[in-house]
C-alpha cells in the first residue's frame, strides 16, 4: 500500500457532484488541495453523467483536481465485453496499473451496482 489515494468517479458520483453532493464536493476539493489525492473521471462515465445532468462533463473536465481518462484501445476492448460503457470504463479505470499499483476506489451513489465486482467502493450517499 502507498500513501496516495486514487479515486474513480462513476457516472452517479459525477451527477451527484453537479447536484451539490457534499461528499463528492469534498473529494474534488481534496484532489485539488492535498498531495497524494487523485481523482479520475473515465470518459464514458463522464458522457453518461452529462446525459443525466447536462453541463456535468464540461464542469468536471474544467476542474484542476480531476483527470479525465481517455478511452484507449485496452479500455475499449474491456468495455466491449460489458453491458454499459459508463460502468465498464469506471471498473476498468479502477484496476491496478503501473501508476496505480493498488488500483483505485470507485466513488458512487449506487454502491449496489458494484456488488460482486472486483472493485473497492466509496459510498457517497449522504
Short mmCIF file of N, CA and C in Angstrom, two decimals:
data_model
loop_
_atom_site.label_atom_id
_atom_site.label_comp_id
_atom_site.label_asym_id
_atom_site.label_seq_id
_atom_site.Cartn_x
_atom_site.Cartn_y
_atom_site.Cartn_z
N UNK A 1 0.84 -1.19 0.00
CA UNK A 1 0.00 0.00 0.00
C UNK A 1 0.88 1.25 0.00
N UNK A 2 0.41 2.24 -0.69
CA UNK A 2 1.11 3.51 -0.73
C UNK A 2 0.31 4.55 0.04
N UNK A 3 0.89 5.74 0.20
CA UNK A 3 0.21 6.82 0.92
C UNK A 3 -0.72 7.62 0.02
N UNK A 4 -0.79 7.27 -1.24
CA UNK A 4 -1.65 8.01 -2.16
C UNK A 4 -3.03 7.38 -2.21
N UNK A 5 -3.99 8.18 -2.60
CA UNK A 5 -5.36 7.71 -2.73
C UNK A 5 -5.85 8.04 -4.13
N UNK A 6 -6.21 7.01 -4.87
CA UNK A 6 -6.72 7.15 -6.23
C UNK A 6 -8.21 6.82 -6.20
N UNK A 7 -9.02 7.74 -6.71
CA UNK A 7 -10.47 7.57 -6.69
C UNK A 7 -11.02 7.79 -8.09
N UNK A 8 -11.82 6.85 -8.55
CA UNK A 8 -12.50 6.95 -9.84
C UNK A 8 -13.95 7.34 -9.55
N UNK A 9 -14.40 8.41 -10.17
CA UNK A 9 -15.80 8.81 -10.05
C UNK A 9 -16.62 8.04 -11.09
N UNK A 10 -17.65 7.34 -10.65
CA UNK A 10 -18.54 6.74 -11.64
C UNK A 10 -19.56 7.80 -12.07
N UNK A 11 -20.42 7.47 -13.02
CA UNK A 11 -21.36 8.46 -13.53
C UNK A 11 -22.29 9.00 -12.46
N UNK A 12 -22.67 8.16 -11.49
CA UNK A 12 -23.57 8.64 -10.44
C UNK A 12 -22.87 9.62 -9.51
N UNK A 13 -21.60 9.40 -9.25
CA UNK A 13 -20.83 10.34 -8.42
C UNK A 13 -20.65 11.67 -9.13
N UNK A 14 -20.44 11.62 -10.43
CA UNK A 14 -20.29 12.87 -11.20
C UNK A 14 -21.58 13.66 -11.21
N UNK A 15 -22.69 12.96 -11.39
CA UNK A 15 -24.00 13.62 -11.37
C UNK A 15 -24.27 14.21 -10.00
N UNK A 16 -23.93 13.46 -8.96
CA UNK A 16 -24.12 13.95 -7.59
C UNK A 16 -23.28 15.18 -7.32
N UNK A 17 -22.05 15.19 -7.82
CA UNK A 17 -21.18 16.37 -7.63
C UNK A 17 -21.83 17.60 -8.26
N UNK A 18 -22.38 17.43 -9.44
CA UNK A 18 -23.06 18.54 -10.11
C UNK A 18 -24.31 18.98 -9.39
N UNK A 19 -24.88 18.10 -8.60
CA UNK A 19 -26.09 18.41 -7.85
C UNK A 19 -25.83 18.90 -6.44
N UNK A 20 -24.56 19.10 -6.10
CA UNK A 20 -24.22 19.65 -4.78
C UNK A 20 -23.99 18.63 -3.69
N UNK A 21 -23.77 17.37 -4.02
CA UNK A 21 -23.48 16.35 -3.02
C UNK A 21 -22.23 16.75 -2.24
N UNK A 22 -22.35 16.89 -0.93
CA UNK A 22 -21.25 17.39 -0.10
C UNK A 22 -20.06 16.43 -0.09
N UNK A 23 -20.31 15.13 -0.10
CA UNK A 23 -19.21 14.17 -0.09
C UNK A 23 -18.42 14.21 -1.40
N UNK A 24 -19.11 14.32 -2.51
CA UNK A 24 -18.43 14.44 -3.80
C UNK A 24 -17.64 15.74 -3.87
N UNK A 25 -18.22 16.81 -3.34
CA UNK A 25 -17.53 18.11 -3.33
C UNK A 25 -16.26 18.05 -2.49
N UNK A 26 -16.31 17.34 -1.39
CA UNK A 26 -15.11 17.19 -0.54
C UNK A 26 -14.01 16.43 -1.27
N UNK A 27 -14.39 15.39 -2.01
CA UNK A 27 -13.40 14.63 -2.79
C UNK A 27 -12.72 15.54 -3.81
N UNK A 28 -13.52 16.33 -4.49
CA UNK A 28 -12.98 17.22 -5.52
C UNK A 28 -12.04 18.24 -4.89
N UNK A 29 -12.43 18.79 -3.75
CA UNK A 29 -11.58 19.76 -3.05
C UNK A 29 -10.26 19.11 -2.63
N UNK A 30 -10.33 17.93 -2.04
CA UNK A 30 -9.10 17.27 -1.58
C UNK A 30 -8.18 16.92 -2.73
N UNK A 31 -8.74 16.47 -3.84
CA UNK A 31 -7.91 16.13 -5.00
C UNK A 31 -7.18 17.36 -5.53
N UNK A 32 -7.78 18.51 -5.36
CA UNK A 32 -7.15 19.76 -5.81
C UNK A 32 -6.16 20.29 -4.77
N UNK A 33 -6.47 20.15 -3.49
CA UNK A 33 -5.70 20.82 -2.44
C UNK A 33 -4.67 19.96 -1.73
N UNK A 34 -4.84 18.66 -1.71
CA UNK A 34 -3.96 17.80 -0.91
C UNK A 34 -3.09 16.91 -1.78
N UNK A 35 -1.80 16.88 -1.48
CA UNK A 35 -0.91 15.98 -2.23
C UNK A 35 -1.28 14.51 -1.95
N UNK A 36 -1.17 13.70 -2.96
CA UNK A 36 -1.45 12.28 -2.81
C UNK A 36 -2.89 11.89 -3.04
N UNK A 37 -3.77 12.84 -3.32
CA UNK A 37 -5.16 12.56 -3.64
C UNK A 37 -5.35 12.75 -5.14
N UNK A 38 -5.83 11.72 -5.82
CA UNK A 38 -6.02 11.77 -7.26
C UNK A 38 -7.45 11.34 -7.59
N UNK A 39 -8.09 12.14 -8.43
CA UNK A 39 -9.48 11.91 -8.79
C UNK A 39 -9.58 11.76 -10.30
N UNK A 40 -10.26 10.68 -10.75
CA UNK A 40 -10.34 10.37 -12.16
C UNK A 40 -11.79 10.33 -12.64
N UNK A 41 -12.00 10.80 -13.85
CA UNK A 41 -13.31 10.77 -14.49
C UNK A 41 -13.16 10.01 -15.81
N UNK A 42 -13.55 8.72 -15.84
CA UNK A 42 -13.49 7.98 -17.10
C UNK A 42 -14.42 8.62 -18.14
N UNK A 43 -13.93 8.78 -19.35
CA UNK A 43 -14.67 9.49 -20.39
C UNK A 43 -16.07 8.93 -20.61
N UNK A 44 -16.22 7.62 -20.62
CA UNK A 44 -17.55 7.03 -20.87
C UNK A 44 -18.52 7.34 -19.73
N UNK A 45 -18.02 7.34 -18.51
CA UNK A 45 -18.87 7.69 -17.37
C UNK A 45 -19.20 9.18 -17.40
N UNK A 46 -18.26 9.98 -17.86
CA UNK A 46 -18.48 11.42 -17.98
C UNK A 46 -19.59 11.72 -18.98
N UNK A 47 -19.61 11.01 -20.08
CA UNK A 47 -20.66 11.18 -21.09
C UNK A 47 -22.02 10.81 -20.50
N UNK A 48 -22.09 9.69 -19.79
CA UNK A 48 -23.35 9.25 -19.21
C UNK A 48 -23.84 10.24 -18.14
N UNK A 49 -22.92 10.76 -17.35
CA UNK A 49 -23.30 11.77 -16.34
C UNK A 49 -23.84 13.02 -17.02
N UNK A 50 -23.24 13.40 -18.14
CA UNK A 50 -23.69 14.59 -18.85
C UNK A 50 -25.06 14.37 -19.48
N UNK A 51 -25.37 13.15 -19.87
CA UNK A 51 -26.70 12.84 -20.39
C UNK A 51 -27.75 12.99 -19.30
N UNK A 52 -27.38 12.59 -18.09
CA UNK A 52 -28.30 12.68 -16.95
C UNK A 52 -28.45 14.11 -16.47
N UNK A 53 -27.32 14.82 -16.40
CA UNK A 53 -27.30 16.20 -15.91
C UNK A 53 -26.45 17.03 -16.86
N UNK A 54 -27.06 17.63 -17.88
CA UNK A 54 -26.31 18.40 -18.88
C UNK A 54 -25.42 19.47 -18.22
N UNK A 55 -24.21 19.56 -18.74
CA UNK A 55 -23.23 20.51 -18.22
C UNK A 55 -22.23 19.88 -17.27
N UNK A 56 -22.51 18.66 -16.81
CA UNK A 56 -21.63 17.97 -15.87
C UNK A 56 -20.25 17.72 -16.47
N UNK A 57 -20.20 17.26 -17.70
CA UNK A 57 -18.93 16.92 -18.33
C UNK A 57 -18.02 18.13 -18.44
N UNK A 58 -18.56 19.22 -18.95
CA UNK A 58 -17.75 20.43 -19.11
C UNK A 58 -17.26 20.94 -17.75
N UNK A 59 -18.13 20.90 -16.76
CA UNK A 59 -17.77 21.39 -15.44
C UNK A 59 -16.65 20.54 -14.82
N UNK A 60 -16.84 19.22 -14.79
CA UNK A 60 -15.83 18.35 -14.17
C UNK A 60 -14.51 18.38 -14.93
N UNK A 61 -14.58 18.41 -16.24
CA UNK A 61 -13.35 18.44 -17.04
C UNK A 61 -12.55 19.71 -16.82
N UNK A 62 -13.20 20.77 -16.37
CA UNK A 62 -12.50 22.03 -16.15
C UNK A 62 -11.85 22.13 -14.78
N UNK A 63 -12.16 21.20 -13.89
CA UNK A 63 -11.62 21.27 -12.54
C UNK A 63 -10.17 20.78 -12.50
N UNK A 64 -9.28 21.54 -11.85
CA UNK A 64 -7.86 21.16 -11.84
C UNK A 64 -7.56 19.86 -11.09
N UNK A 65 -8.41 19.44 -10.17
CA UNK A 65 -8.14 18.23 -9.41
C UNK A 65 -8.68 16.96 -10.04
N UNK A 66 -9.32 17.07 -11.20
CA UNK A 66 -9.93 15.92 -11.86
C UNK A 66 -9.19 15.61 -13.16
N UNK A 67 -8.80 14.35 -13.31
CA UNK A 67 -8.14 13.90 -14.53
C UNK A 67 -9.13 13.07 -15.34
N UNK A 68 -9.40 13.50 -16.56
CA UNK A 68 -10.29 12.75 -17.44
C UNK A 68 -9.48 11.63 -18.09
N UNK A 69 -9.99 10.41 -17.98
CA UNK A 69 -9.32 9.25 -18.56
C UNK A 69 -9.91 8.95 -19.92
N UNK A 70 -9.07 9.00 -20.93
CA UNK A 70 -9.49 8.74 -22.30
C UNK A 70 -9.85 7.28 -22.49
N UNK A 71 -10.59 7.02 -23.54
CA UNK A 71 -10.93 5.65 -23.92
C UNK A 71 -9.86 5.16 -24.88
N UNK A 72 -8.86 4.47 -24.34
CA UNK A 72 -7.79 3.93 -25.18
C UNK A 72 -8.19 2.52 -25.66
N UNK A 73 -7.34 1.90 -26.44
CA UNK A 73 -7.67 0.60 -27.02
C UNK A 73 -7.94 -0.46 -25.95
N UNK A 74 -7.09 -0.52 -24.93
CA UNK A 74 -7.28 -1.52 -23.87
C UNK A 74 -8.62 -1.31 -23.17
N UNK A 75 -8.97 -0.07 -22.90
CA UNK A 75 -10.26 0.23 -22.26
C UNK A 75 -11.41 -0.14 -23.19
N UNK A 76 -11.28 0.19 -24.46
CA UNK A 76 -12.34 -0.12 -25.43
C UNK A 76 -12.58 -1.63 -25.51
N UNK A 77 -11.53 -2.42 -25.49
CA UNK A 77 -11.67 -3.87 -25.54
C UNK A 77 -12.34 -4.40 -24.28
N UNK A 78 -12.01 -3.82 -23.13
CA UNK A 78 -12.64 -4.24 -21.87
C UNK A 78 -14.12 -3.85 -21.86
N UNK A 79 -14.42 -2.69 -22.36
CA UNK A 79 -15.79 -2.18 -22.39
C UNK A 79 -16.67 -3.00 -23.33
N UNK A 80 -16.09 -3.46 -24.42
CA UNK A 80 -16.85 -4.21 -25.41
C UNK A 80 -17.49 -5.47 -24.82
N UNK A 81 -16.95 -5.96 -23.71
CA UNK A 81 -17.46 -7.18 -23.10
C UNK A 81 -18.53 -6.90 -22.04
N UNK A 82 -18.85 -5.65 -21.78
CA UNK A 82 -19.80 -5.27 -20.73
C UNK A 82 -21.09 -4.73 -21.34
N UNK A 83 -22.10 -4.56 -20.50
CA UNK A 83 -23.39 -4.05 -20.98
C UNK A 83 -23.43 -2.53 -21.05
N UNK A 84 -22.86 -1.85 -20.07
CA UNK A 84 -22.89 -0.38 -20.08
C UNK A 84 -21.48 0.17 -20.14
N UNK A 85 -21.29 1.14 -20.97
CA UNK A 85 -19.96 1.73 -21.14
C UNK A 85 -19.51 2.48 -19.90
N UNK A 86 -20.41 3.19 -19.26
CA UNK A 86 -20.05 4.00 -18.10
C UNK A 86 -19.52 3.13 -16.98
N UNK A 87 -20.24 2.08 -16.65
CA UNK A 87 -19.82 1.18 -15.57
C UNK A 87 -18.54 0.45 -15.96
N UNK A 88 -18.49 -0.03 -17.18
CA UNK A 88 -17.32 -0.79 -17.63
C UNK A 88 -16.06 0.08 -17.62
N UNK A 89 -16.14 1.32 -18.07
CA UNK A 89 -14.97 2.18 -18.11
C UNK A 89 -14.53 2.54 -16.68
N UNK A 90 -15.48 2.73 -15.79
CA UNK A 90 -15.14 3.02 -14.39
C UNK A 90 -14.44 1.82 -13.76
N UNK A 91 -14.98 0.62 -14.00
CA UNK A 91 -14.36 -0.59 -13.44
C UNK A 91 -12.96 -0.79 -14.02
N UNK A 92 -12.82 -0.59 -15.31
CA UNK A 92 -11.51 -0.72 -15.95
C UNK A 92 -10.52 0.28 -15.35
N UNK A 93 -10.96 1.51 -15.14
CA UNK A 93 -10.08 2.56 -14.61
C UNK A 93 -9.65 2.27 -13.18
N UNK A 94 -10.43 1.51 -12.44
CA UNK A 94 -10.11 1.21 -11.05
C UNK A 94 -9.11 0.06 -10.89
N UNK A 95 -8.82 -0.64 -11.97
CA UNK A 95 -7.90 -1.77 -11.89
C UNK A 95 -6.46 -1.30 -11.68
N UNK A 96 -5.63 -2.11 -11.04
CA UNK A 96 -4.23 -1.72 -10.83
C UNK A 96 -3.50 -1.47 -12.15
N UNK A 97 -2.63 -0.46 -12.11
CA UNK A 97 -1.77 -0.12 -13.25
C UNK A 97 -0.39 0.20 -12.70
N UNK A 98 0.54 0.50 -13.58
CA UNK A 98 1.88 0.89 -13.13
C UNK A 98 1.82 2.17 -12.30
N UNK A 99 0.96 3.11 -12.68
CA UNK A 99 0.80 4.37 -11.94
C UNK A 99 -0.02 4.20 -10.67
N UNK A 100 -0.89 3.21 -10.66
CA UNK A 100 -1.77 2.95 -9.52
C UNK A 100 -1.66 1.47 -9.15
N UNK A 101 -0.55 1.06 -8.52
CA UNK A 101 -0.35 -0.36 -8.26
C UNK A 101 -1.39 -0.99 -7.33
N UNK A 102 -2.02 -0.18 -6.50
CA UNK A 102 -3.08 -0.70 -5.62
C UNK A 102 -4.46 -0.53 -6.24
N UNK A 103 -4.52 -0.03 -7.46
CA UNK A 103 -5.79 0.23 -8.10
C UNK A 103 -6.40 1.50 -7.55
N UNK A 104 -7.68 1.66 -7.76
CA UNK A 104 -8.39 2.85 -7.30
C UNK A 104 -9.72 2.44 -6.69
N UNK A 105 -10.24 3.32 -5.88
CA UNK A 105 -11.56 3.14 -5.27
C UNK A 105 -12.58 3.80 -6.18
N UNK A 106 -13.74 3.19 -6.34
CA UNK A 106 -14.80 3.80 -7.14
C UNK A 106 -15.75 4.55 -6.21
N UNK A 107 -15.89 5.85 -6.44
CA UNK A 107 -16.85 6.66 -5.70
C UNK A 107 -18.17 6.60 -6.44
N UNK A 108 -19.25 6.35 -5.69
CA UNK A 108 -20.55 6.15 -6.30
C UNK A 108 -21.68 6.52 -5.34
N UNK A 109 -22.84 6.79 -5.88
CA UNK A 109 -24.03 6.94 -5.05
C UNK A 109 -24.93 5.71 -5.17
N UNK A 110 -24.49 4.74 -5.94
CA UNK A 110 -25.24 3.49 -6.09
C UNK A 110 -24.30 2.31 -5.81
N UNK A 111 -23.91 2.10 -4.56
CA UNK A 111 -22.95 1.04 -4.26
C UNK A 111 -23.44 -0.36 -4.62
N UNK A 112 -24.76 -0.58 -4.64
CA UNK A 112 -25.28 -1.90 -5.00
C UNK A 112 -24.91 -2.27 -6.44
N UNK A 113 -24.68 -1.27 -7.28
CA UNK A 113 -24.28 -1.52 -8.68
C UNK A 113 -22.97 -2.30 -8.74
N UNK A 114 -22.13 -2.12 -7.73
CA UNK A 114 -20.80 -2.70 -7.74
C UNK A 114 -20.71 -4.01 -6.95
N UNK A 115 -21.82 -4.48 -6.40
CA UNK A 115 -21.81 -5.74 -5.65
C UNK A 115 -21.33 -6.88 -6.55
N UNK A 116 -20.41 -7.65 -6.04
CA UNK A 116 -19.88 -8.78 -6.78
C UNK A 116 -18.80 -8.44 -7.79
N UNK A 117 -18.49 -7.16 -7.96
CA UNK A 117 -17.44 -6.73 -8.89
C UNK A 117 -16.11 -6.65 -8.13
N UNK A 118 -15.01 -6.87 -8.82
CA UNK A 118 -13.69 -6.85 -8.15
C UNK A 118 -13.15 -5.42 -7.96
N UNK A 119 -13.91 -4.59 -7.26
CA UNK A 119 -13.51 -3.20 -7.01
C UNK A 119 -13.82 -2.81 -5.56
N UNK A 120 -13.10 -1.81 -5.09
CA UNK A 120 -13.40 -1.20 -3.79
C UNK A 120 -14.32 -0.01 -4.04
N UNK A 121 -15.26 0.21 -3.13
CA UNK A 121 -16.29 1.22 -3.34
C UNK A 121 -16.31 2.23 -2.19
N UNK A 122 -16.49 3.49 -2.54
CA UNK A 122 -16.70 4.56 -1.58
C UNK A 122 -18.11 5.10 -1.80
N UNK A 123 -18.98 4.89 -0.82
CA UNK A 123 -20.39 5.28 -0.93
C UNK A 123 -20.51 6.78 -0.67
N UNK A 124 -21.00 7.53 -1.64
CA UNK A 124 -21.18 8.97 -1.49
C UNK A 124 -22.61 9.36 -1.13
N UNK A 125 -23.41 8.39 -0.73
CA UNK A 125 -24.76 8.70 -0.32
C UNK A 125 -24.72 9.37 1.05
N UNK A 126 -25.23 10.60 1.14
CA UNK A 126 -25.18 11.29 2.45
C UNK A 126 -26.11 10.66 3.46
#
